[in-house]
Amino acid sequence: MRKKHLFILCAAAVLLCFAFVSCSGQGGENSADKGCQLPYRLENGCDIVAFKGVTGVYPEDGADAEKENIAALVVENSTEDSFQLMNITVETDRGTLAFDLTTLFTGSKITVLEKNAAVFSSDMKIKSVTVTRSIAFSQPPTVYPDIFEISVHDSVLNVRNISGADIHEDIFIYYKTIDENGDWYGGITYRTRADRGLRNGELRQLPASHFRTESSKVVFVTYAE
């Protein structure tokens, strides 16, 4: 049985990128004088384009509580790779900040909030940046439009098997929140599952409690055959 693009952290698939870099000098227009000029190129080729405070829904723990002025990075991927996972540690003069992001496609941008909901300060200075883990998709992620027909509603995703054959294994549908610009918001990627697959032509409603039609997007699908 061959797994298709499974969202796993298999040791053999892990690409480790250690990019411990000291930041010095005055920041540019977007850096708010953090001591590190932005945009800042990470070793895996992605760029930190903003370091800021975010007020609103805090998605990173899945609770979606409203929080104020949480430290956040805006990361842009202009490489040819799409990333499953990226862990970034930022050392500042106020302490260590950790950012965990998942699902960053080539050509896309994401706002990721600090994993412990640390509060941002406008005079905070970045001392160094470390990418401790960076895992690329082994193959381009896809929603398999020739195999699955997916329709979306608040808190529900409908999936139909249009492949012409039964699928007997679990099907996972991954989705993310998007902001008003259509960019990813939140490092977290949500998923829902069709247990034991779908018969040819079968339609099933799947719970997706974080999905909102105006601010969410299905990003990829995985299954096994």
CSV table of C-alpha atoms in Angstrom, one decimal:
chain,number,residue,atom,x,y,z
A,1,MET,CA,0.0,0.0,0.0
A,2,ARG,CA,1.4,3.4,-1.0
A,3,LYS,CA,0.7,6.4,1.1
A,4,LYS,CA,-0.1,9.6,-0.8
A,5,HIS,CA,1.5,12.8,0.6
A,6,LEU,CA,0.7,11.8,4.2
A,7,PHE,CA,1.2,14.7,6.6
A,8,ILE,CA,3.7,12.8,8.8
A,9,LEU,CA,6.9,13.7,10.5
A,10,CYS,CA,8.9,10.6,9.4
A,11,ALA,CA,12.5,10.9,10.3
A,12,ALA,CA,13.6,9.8,6.9
A,13,ALA,CA,11.6,12.7,5.4
A,14,VAL,CA,12.8,15.4,7.7
A,15,LEU,CA,14.9,18.2,6.3
A,16,LEU,CA,16.6,19.9,9.2
A,17,CYS,CA,17.6,23.5,8.6
A,18,PHE,CA,19.7,25.1,11.4
A,19,ALA,CA,20.0,28.8,10.6
A,20,PHE,CA,21.3,30.5,13.7
A,21,VAL,CA,21.9,34.0,12.6
A,22,SER,CA,22.8,37.1,14.6
A,23,CYS,CA,20.8,40.1,13.6
A,24,SER,CA,22.4,43.5,14.0
A,25,GLY,CA,22.0,47.0,12.8
A,26,GLN,CA,18.9,49.1,12.5
A,27,GLY,CA,15.6,47.7,11.2
A,28,GLY,CA,14.0,48.8,8.0
A,29,GLU,CA,10.5,50.3,7.6
A,30,ASN,CA,8.7,47.1,8.5
A,31,SER,CA,10.9,46.1,11.4
A,32,ALA,CA,9.9,48.8,13.8
A,33,ASP,CA,13.6,49.1,14.8
A,34,LYS,CA,13.8,45.6,16.2
A,35,GLY,CA,17.6,45.4,15.5
A,36,CYS,CA,17.1,43.1,12.5
A,37,GLN,CA,16.3,44.5,9.1
A,38,LEU,CA,13.2,43.0,7.4
A,39,PRO,CA,12.6,41.2,5.1
A,40,TYR,CA,15.0,38.7,6.6
A,41,ARG,CA,16.0,35.6,4.6
A,42,LEU,CA,15.9,32.3,6.5
A,43,GLU,CA,18.3,29.5,5.4
A,44,ASN,CA,15.5,27.5,3.8
A,45,GLY,CA,14.8,30.4,1.5
A,46,CYS,CA,11.7,31.8,3.2
A,47,ASP,CA,11.5,35.4,4.4
A,48,ILE,CA,10.4,37.0,7.6
A,49,VAL,CA,8.6,40.1,6.2
A,50,ALA,CA,7.1,41.4,9.4
A,51,PHE,CA,7.4,41.1,13.2
A,52,LYS,CA,4.4,42.6,14.9
A,53,GLY,CA,1.5,42.4,17.5
A,54,VAL,CA,-1.8,40.9,16.5
A,55,THR,CA,-5.1,41.4,18.3
A,56,GLY,CA,-8.0,39.1,17.5
A,57,VAL,CA,-8.6,35.4,17.3
A,58,TYR,CA,-5.7,33.3,18.6
A,59,PRO,CA,-5.8,30.1,16.6
A,60,GLU,CA,-2.6,28.3,17.6
A,61,ASP,CA,-4.1,26.3,20.5
A,62,GLY,CA,-7.3,25.4,18.7
A,63,ALA,CA,-9.4,27.4,21.3
A,64,ASP,CA,-9.9,30.5,19.1
A,65,ALA,CA,-10.0,32.8,22.1
A,66,GLU,CA,-9.7,36.5,21.6
A,67,LYS,CA,-6.3,37.8,22.6
A,68,GLU,CA,-4.6,41.2,22.5
A,69,ASN,CA,-1.2,42.2,21.0
A,70,ILE,CA,0.2,38.7,20.6
A,71,ALA,CA,3.7,38.5,19.0
A,72,ALA,CA,3.5,37.3,15.4
A,73,LEU,CA,5.7,36.8,12.4
A,74,VAL,CA,4.7,37.1,8.8
A,75,VAL,CA,6.6,34.5,6.7
A,76,GLU,CA,6.6,34.5,2.9
A,77,ASN,CA,7.6,31.5,0.9
A,78,SER,CA,9.1,32.5,-2.5
A,79,THR,CA,10.9,29.2,-2.9
A,80,GLU,CA,10.0,26.4,-5.2
A,81,ASP,CA,9.2,24.2,-2.2
A,82,SER,CA,6.0,23.9,-0.2
A,83,PHE,CA,6.5,23.3,3.5
A,84,GLN,CA,4.6,20.9,5.8
A,85,LEU,CA,6.2,22.2,9.0
A,86,MET,CA,8.6,25.0,10.1
A,87,ASN,CA,9.7,25.7,13.7
A,88,ILE,CA,11.3,29.2,14.2
A,89,THR,CA,12.9,30.4,17.4
A,90,VAL,CA,13.4,34.1,17.9
A,91,GLU,CA,15.7,35.4,20.6
A,92,THR,CA,14.9,38.9,21.7
A,93,ASP,CA,16.1,41.2,24.4
A,94,ARG,CA,12.9,40.3,26.3
A,95,GLY,CA,13.3,36.5,26.1
A,96,THR,CA,12.7,33.6,23.7
A,97,LEU,CA,9.8,33.4,21.3
A,98,ALA,CA,8.7,30.2,19.5
A,99,PHE,CA,6.7,30.0,16.3
A,100,ASP,CA,5.3,26.8,14.8
A,101,LEU,CA,3.8,26.9,11.4
A,102,THR,CA,2.3,24.2,9.2
A,103,THR,CA,1.3,24.2,5.5
A,104,LEU,CA,3.2,27.0,3.7
A,105,PHE,CA,2.8,26.6,0.0
A,106,THR,CA,5.2,28.0,-2.6
A,107,GLY,CA,4.2,31.6,-3.4
A,108,SER,CA,2.2,32.0,-0.2
A,109,LYS,CA,2.4,34.1,3.0
A,110,ILE,CA,1.4,33.2,6.6
A,111,THR,CA,0.9,35.1,9.8
A,112,VAL,CA,2.0,32.8,12.6
A,113,LEU,CA,1.4,33.8,16.3
A,114,GLU,CA,3.8,32.9,19.1
A,115,LYS,CA,3.0,29.4,20.4
A,116,ASN,CA,2.7,30.5,24.0
A,117,ALA,CA,0.8,33.7,23.3
A,118,ALA,CA,3.6,35.9,24.3
A,119,VAL,CA,2.8,39.6,24.2
A,120,PHE,CA,4.5,41.8,21.6
A,121,SER,CA,6.3,45.0,22.6
A,122,SER,CA,7.0,47.8,20.1
A,123,ASP,CA,10.6,48.2,21.4
A,124,MET,CA,11.4,44.5,21.4
A,125,LYS,CA,14.7,43.8,19.6
A,126,ILE,CA,15.5,40.6,17.7
A,127,LYS,CA,19.0,39.2,18.7
A,128,SER,CA,18.9,36.0,16.6
A,129,VAL,CA,16.7,33.7,14.6
A,130,THR,CA,16.9,29.9,14.5
A,131,VAL,CA,15.0,27.6,12.1
A,132,THR,CA,15.2,24.4,14.1
A,133,ARG,CA,13.1,22.3,11.8
A,134,SER,CA,11.9,22.7,8.2
A,135,ILE,CA,10.1,19.9,6.5
A,136,ALA,CA,9.1,20.2,2.8
A,137,PHE,CA,6.3,18.2,1.1
A,138,SER,CA,7.9,15.4,-0.8
A,139,GLN,CA,5.4,16.0,-3.6
A,140,PRO,CA,3.2,19.0,-4.4
A,141,PRO,CA,0.1,19.0,-2.1
A,142,THR,CA,-3.2,18.7,-3.9
A,143,VAL,CA,-7.0,18.4,-3.3
A,144,TYR,CA,-7.2,15.7,-6.0
A,145,PRO,CA,-10.0,17.4,-8.0
A,146,ASP,CA,-10.3,14.4,-10.3
A,147,ILE,CA,-10.9,12.1,-7.3
A,148,PHE,CA,-12.8,14.2,-4.8
A,149,GLU,CA,-15.6,16.7,-5.1
A,150,ILE,CA,-15.6,19.0,-2.0
A,151,SER,CA,-18.2,21.5,-1.1
A,152,VAL,CA,-17.9,23.7,2.0
A,153,HIS,CA,-20.2,25.1,4.6
A,154,ASP,CA,-19.7,26.6,8.0
A,155,SER,CA,-18.4,23.8,10.3
A,156,VAL,CA,-19.1,21.1,7.6
A,157,LEU,CA,-17.2,19.8,4.6
A,158,ASN,CA,-19.0,17.6,2.1
A,159,VAL,CA,-16.8,15.2,0.2
A,160,ARG,CA,-17.9,12.9,-2.7
A,161,ASN,CA,-15.8,10.2,-4.3
A,162,ILE,CA,-15.9,10.9,-8.1
A,163,SER,CA,-12.9,8.6,-8.9
A,164,GLY,CA,-14.8,5.8,-10.5
A,165,ALA,CA,-13.5,3.3,-7.9
A,166,ASP,CA,-14.1,2.6,-4.2
A,167,ILE,CA,-11.5,4.0,-1.7
A,168,HIS,CA,-11.2,1.9,1.4
A,169,GLU,CA,-8.7,3.8,3.5
A,170,ASP,CA,-9.2,6.9,5.6
A,171,ILE,CA,-9.3,10.2,3.7
A,172,PHE,CA,-8.0,13.3,5.5
A,173,ILE,CA,-9.0,16.9,4.4
A,174,TYR,CA,-6.8,19.7,5.6
A,175,TYR,CA,-7.9,23.3,5.9
A,176,LYS,CA,-6.6,26.7,7.1
A,177,THR,CA,-7.9,30.1,8.1
A,178,ILE,CA,-7.2,32.9,5.7
A,179,ASP,CA,-7.1,36.7,6.3
A,180,GLU,CA,-8.7,39.5,4.4
A,181,ASN,CA,-5.9,39.4,1.9
A,182,GLY,CA,-6.3,35.7,1.2
A,183,ASP,CA,-3.1,34.8,3.0
A,184,TRP,CA,-2.9,32.1,5.7
A,185,TYR,CA,-3.7,33.2,9.2
A,186,GLY,CA,-2.3,31.0,12.1
A,187,GLY,CA,0.4,28.4,12.0
A,188,ILE,CA,-2.2,25.7,12.8
A,189,THR,CA,-3.7,23.5,10.0
A,190,TYR,CA,-7.0,21.8,10.8
A,191,ARG,CA,-8.1,18.5,9.5
A,192,THR,CA,-11.2,16.3,9.2
A,193,ARG,CA,-11.4,12.6,8.3
A,194,ALA,CA,-13.6,10.3,6.3
A,195,ASP,CA,-13.2,7.0,8.2
A,196,ARG,CA,-12.6,3.9,6.1
A,197,GLY,CA,-12.8,5.9,2.8
A,198,LEU,CA,-15.7,6.3,0.4
A,199,ARG,CA,-17.5,4.1,-2.1
A,200,ASN,CA,-17.5,5.3,-5.6
A,201,GLY,CA,-20.1,8.1,-5.9
A,202,GLU,CA,-20.6,8.2,-2.1
A,203,LEU,CA,-21.1,11.7,-0.5
A,204,ARG,CA,-20.3,12.2,3.2
A,205,GLN,CA,-20.6,15.2,5.5
A,206,LEU,CA,-17.6,15.7,7.7
A,207,PRO,CA,-17.4,17.9,10.8
A,208,ALA,CA,-15.1,20.8,10.5
A,209,SER,CA,-15.7,23.0,13.6
A,210,HIS,CA,-13.1,25.7,12.6
A,211,PHE,CA,-14.2,26.0,9.0
A,212,ARG,CA,-15.9,29.3,8.0
A,213,THR,CA,-16.9,29.8,4.4
A,214,GLU,CA,-15.7,33.4,4.3
A,215,SER,CA,-12.4,32.9,6.1
A,216,SER,CA,-11.3,29.3,5.5
A,217,LYS,CA,-9.9,27.3,2.6
A,218,VAL,CA,-9.4,23.6,2.0
A,219,VAL,CA,-5.6,23.3,1.2
A,220,PHE,CA,-4.9,19.6,0.5
A,221,VAL,CA,-6.1,16.1,0.8
A,222,THR,CA,-4.3,12.9,1.7
A,223,TYR,CA,-5.4,9.2,1.4
A,224,ALA,CA,-3.9,5.8,0.8
A,225,GLU,CA,-4.6,3.2,-1.9
